[in-house]
Short mmCIF file of C-alpha atoms in Angstrom, two decimals:
data_model
loop_
_atom_site.label_atom_id
_atom_site.label_comp_id
_atom_site.label_asym_id
_atom_site.label_seq_id
_atom_site.Cartn_x
_atom_site.Cartn_y
_atom_site.Cartn_z
CA UNK J 1 56.80 -66.51 27.74
CA UNK J 2 54.69 -68.67 30.08
CA UNK J 3 55.77 -66.64 33.09
CA UNK J 4 55.03 -63.34 31.33
CA UNK J 5 51.59 -64.65 30.37
CA UNK J 6 50.95 -65.56 34.02
CA UNK J 7 51.31 -61.88 34.97
CA UNK J 8 47.95 -61.02 33.39
CA UNK J 9 45.86 -59.91 35.16
CA UNK J 10 48.27 -58.72 37.90
CA UNK J 11 46.26 -60.04 40.81
CA UNK J 12 46.28 -63.32 42.60
CA UNK J 13 48.90 -65.82 43.61
CA UNK J 14 49.78 -66.88 40.06
CA UNK J 15 50.79 -63.36 39.01
CA UNK J 16 52.75 -62.81 42.24
CA UNK J 17 54.63 -66.08 41.75
CA UNK J 18 55.44 -65.27 38.12
CA UNK J 19 56.62 -61.76 39.10
CA UNK J 20 58.81 -63.22 41.82
CA UNK J 21 60.49 -65.66 39.44
CA UNK J 22 60.94 -63.13 36.63
CA UNK J 23 62.42 -60.53 38.96
CA UNK J 24 64.78 -63.11 40.49
CA UNK J 25 65.96 -63.84 36.96
CA UNK J 26 66.68 -60.14 36.50
CA UNK J 27 63.84 -59.73 33.99
CA UNK J 28 62.23 -56.58 35.39
CA UNK J 29 59.34 -55.12 33.43
CA UNK J 30 56.35 -52.88 34.04
CA UNK J 31 54.19 -56.01 34.24
CA UNK J 32 56.42 -57.45 36.97
CA UNK J 33 56.10 -54.15 38.85
CA UNK J 34 52.31 -54.17 38.50
CA UNK J 35 52.14 -57.71 39.88
CA UNK J 36 54.37 -56.80 42.83
CA UNK J 37 52.27 -53.70 43.48
CA UNK J 38 49.08 -55.77 43.41
CA UNK J 39 50.65 -58.32 45.77
CA UNK J 40 51.40 -55.53 48.27
CA UNK J 41 47.65 -55.00 48.47
CA UNK J 42 46.78 -58.69 48.74
CA UNK J 43 44.40 -59.85 51.48
CA UNK J 44 47.02 -62.35 52.67
CA UNK J 45 49.46 -60.72 55.12
CA UNK J 46 52.35 -63.03 54.23
CA UNK J 47 51.99 -62.21 50.54
CA UNK J 48 51.97 -58.47 51.30
CA UNK J 49 55.13 -58.62 53.40
CA UNK J 50 56.90 -60.91 50.93
CA UNK J 51 56.10 -58.57 48.04
CA UNK J 52 57.26 -55.51 49.98
CA UNK J 53 60.47 -57.24 51.04
CA UNK J 54 61.14 -58.36 47.52
CA UNK J 55 60.50 -54.87 46.15
CA UNK J 56 62.91 -53.50 48.74
CA UNK J 57 65.63 -55.86 47.58
CA UNK J 58 64.97 -55.06 43.94
CA UNK J 59 64.98 -51.31 44.51
CA UNK J 60 68.75 -51.13 44.78
CA UNK J 61 69.28 -52.77 41.40
CA UNK J 62 66.22 -51.45 39.59
CA UNK J 63 65.30 -47.76 39.96
CA UNK J 64 62.05 -48.67 38.16
CA UNK J 65 61.11 -50.67 41.24
CA UNK J 66 61.45 -47.59 43.47
CA UNK J 67 59.17 -45.72 41.05
CA UNK J 68 56.65 -48.59 41.22
CA UNK J 69 56.61 -48.48 45.03
CA UNK J 70 56.11 -44.71 44.90
CA UNK J 71 53.09 -45.24 42.61
CA UNK J 72 51.78 -47.93 44.95
CA UNK J 73 51.79 -45.35 47.73
CA UNK J 74 48.79 -43.83 45.90
CA UNK J 75 47.02 -47.12 45.15
CA UNK J 76 43.27 -47.39 45.83
CA UNK J 77 43.82 -50.36 48.19
CA UNK J 78 44.82 -49.25 51.72
CA UNK J 79 46.94 -52.36 52.35
CA UNK J 80 49.00 -51.58 49.25
CA UNK J 81 49.58 -47.98 50.41
CA UNK J 82 50.55 -49.22 53.86
CA UNK J 83 53.05 -51.73 52.53
CA UNK J 84 54.47 -49.19 50.09
CA UNK J 85 55.03 -46.79 53.01
CA UNK J 86 56.91 -49.43 55.00
CA UNK J 87 58.93 -50.32 51.92
CA UNK J 88 59.82 -46.70 51.15
CA UNK J 89 60.90 -46.15 54.74
CA UNK J 90 63.44 -48.91 54.29
CA UNK J 91 64.44 -47.58 50.85
CA UNK J 92 65.10 -44.16 52.36
CA UNK J 93 68.78 -44.89 52.71
CA UNK J 94 69.18 -44.73 48.93
CA UNK J 95 66.07 -42.92 47.65
CA UNK J 96 64.66 -39.49 48.46
CA UNK J 97 61.20 -40.49 49.65
CA UNK J 98 60.39 -38.19 52.59
CA UNK J 99 57.95 -36.00 50.62
CA UNK J 100 56.16 -39.07 49.25
CA UNK J 101 55.71 -40.43 52.77
CA UNK J 102 54.68 -37.06 54.20
CA UNK J 103 51.78 -36.98 51.73
CA UNK J 104 50.41 -40.13 53.39
CA UNK J 105 50.25 -38.49 56.84
CA UNK J 106 46.77 -37.28 55.83
CA UNK J 107 45.64 -40.61 54.38
CA UNK J 108 42.03 -41.55 55.23
CA UNK J 109 43.19 -44.99 56.42
CA UNK J 110 44.68 -45.08 59.92
CA UNK J 111 47.05 -47.95 59.12
CA UNK J 112 48.51 -45.99 56.23
CA UNK J 113 49.00 -42.90 58.43
CA UNK J 114 50.72 -45.00 61.08
CA UNK J 115 52.92 -46.71 58.48
CA UNK J 116 53.92 -43.30 57.08
CA UNK J 117 54.91 -42.08 60.55
CA UNK J 118 56.97 -45.19 61.24
CA UNK J 119 58.56 -45.09 57.78
CA UNK J 120 59.55 -41.44 58.18
CA UNK J 121 61.21 -42.40 61.46
CA UNK J 122 63.56 -44.69 59.51
CA UNK J 123 64.80 -42.00 57.14
CA UNK J 124 68.23 -40.49 57.71
CA UNK J 125 67.04 -36.93 56.98
CA UNK J 126 63.58 -35.45 57.57
CA UNK J 127 63.06 -31.70 57.33
CA UNK J 128 61.45 -29.58 60.04
CA UNK J 129 58.12 -29.19 58.22
CA UNK J 130 57.66 -32.96 58.03
CA UNK J 131 58.68 -33.33 61.68
CA UNK J 132 55.99 -30.81 62.61
CA UNK J 133 53.41 -32.67 60.48
CA UNK J 134 54.21 -35.87 62.38
CA UNK J 135 53.95 -34.01 65.70
CA UNK J 136 50.47 -32.78 64.72
CA UNK J 137 49.38 -36.41 64.44
CA UNK J 138 49.62 -36.57 68.22
CA UNK J 139 46.03 -35.28 67.96
CA UNK J 140 44.93 -37.96 65.46
CA UNK J 141 41.54 -39.59 66.18
CA UNK J 142 43.17 -43.04 66.16
CA UNK J 143 45.04 -44.16 69.28
CA UNK J 144 47.65 -46.18 67.37
CA UNK J 145 48.49 -43.26 65.08
CA UNK J 146 48.76 -40.97 68.13
CA UNK J 147 51.12 -43.41 69.89
CA UNK J 148 53.35 -43.76 66.83
CA UNK J 149 53.43 -40.00 66.27
CA UNK J 150 54.19 -39.36 69.91
CA UNK J 151 57.08 -41.82 69.97
CA UNK J 152 58.58 -40.56 66.71
CA UNK J 153 58.15 -36.87 67.56
CA UNK J 154 59.74 -37.45 70.97
CA UNK J 155 62.67 -39.25 69.35
CA UNK J 156 63.14 -36.27 67.04
CA UNK J 157 62.85 -33.82 69.94
CA UNK J 158 59.75 -32.13 68.51
#
């Protein structure tokens, strides 16, 4: 009960720590997912990567976790969307996430667009329309997005 109480509100180190412990105990809940989602948008880089890595590990055992990461891909915080994209790219081996990631190719945040490109590159199967959408990002206003799109499109032979 103390750990569940620490999840409210789902922001900050206390909620992230409680979510981590509860999930490790196999006690997944919507509140745990909300805390992990919030942690993916945290200002602290280490917290973001830890939350994304933990969500990735949980995704195999808890389909609800994959759904939470998909929702996080539409979060208002750009860092959360970026981390969700990276996470979904790694989940692509066991979840159909290409369309979710393709939606982020038009994200207003450059880091999210770049993360979506790199995540799509990790997927085992990407259809031709998505490959063309990535190739169009070779004209993106941001140099880092252009470089990522160029490398991925070249790898795909587009």
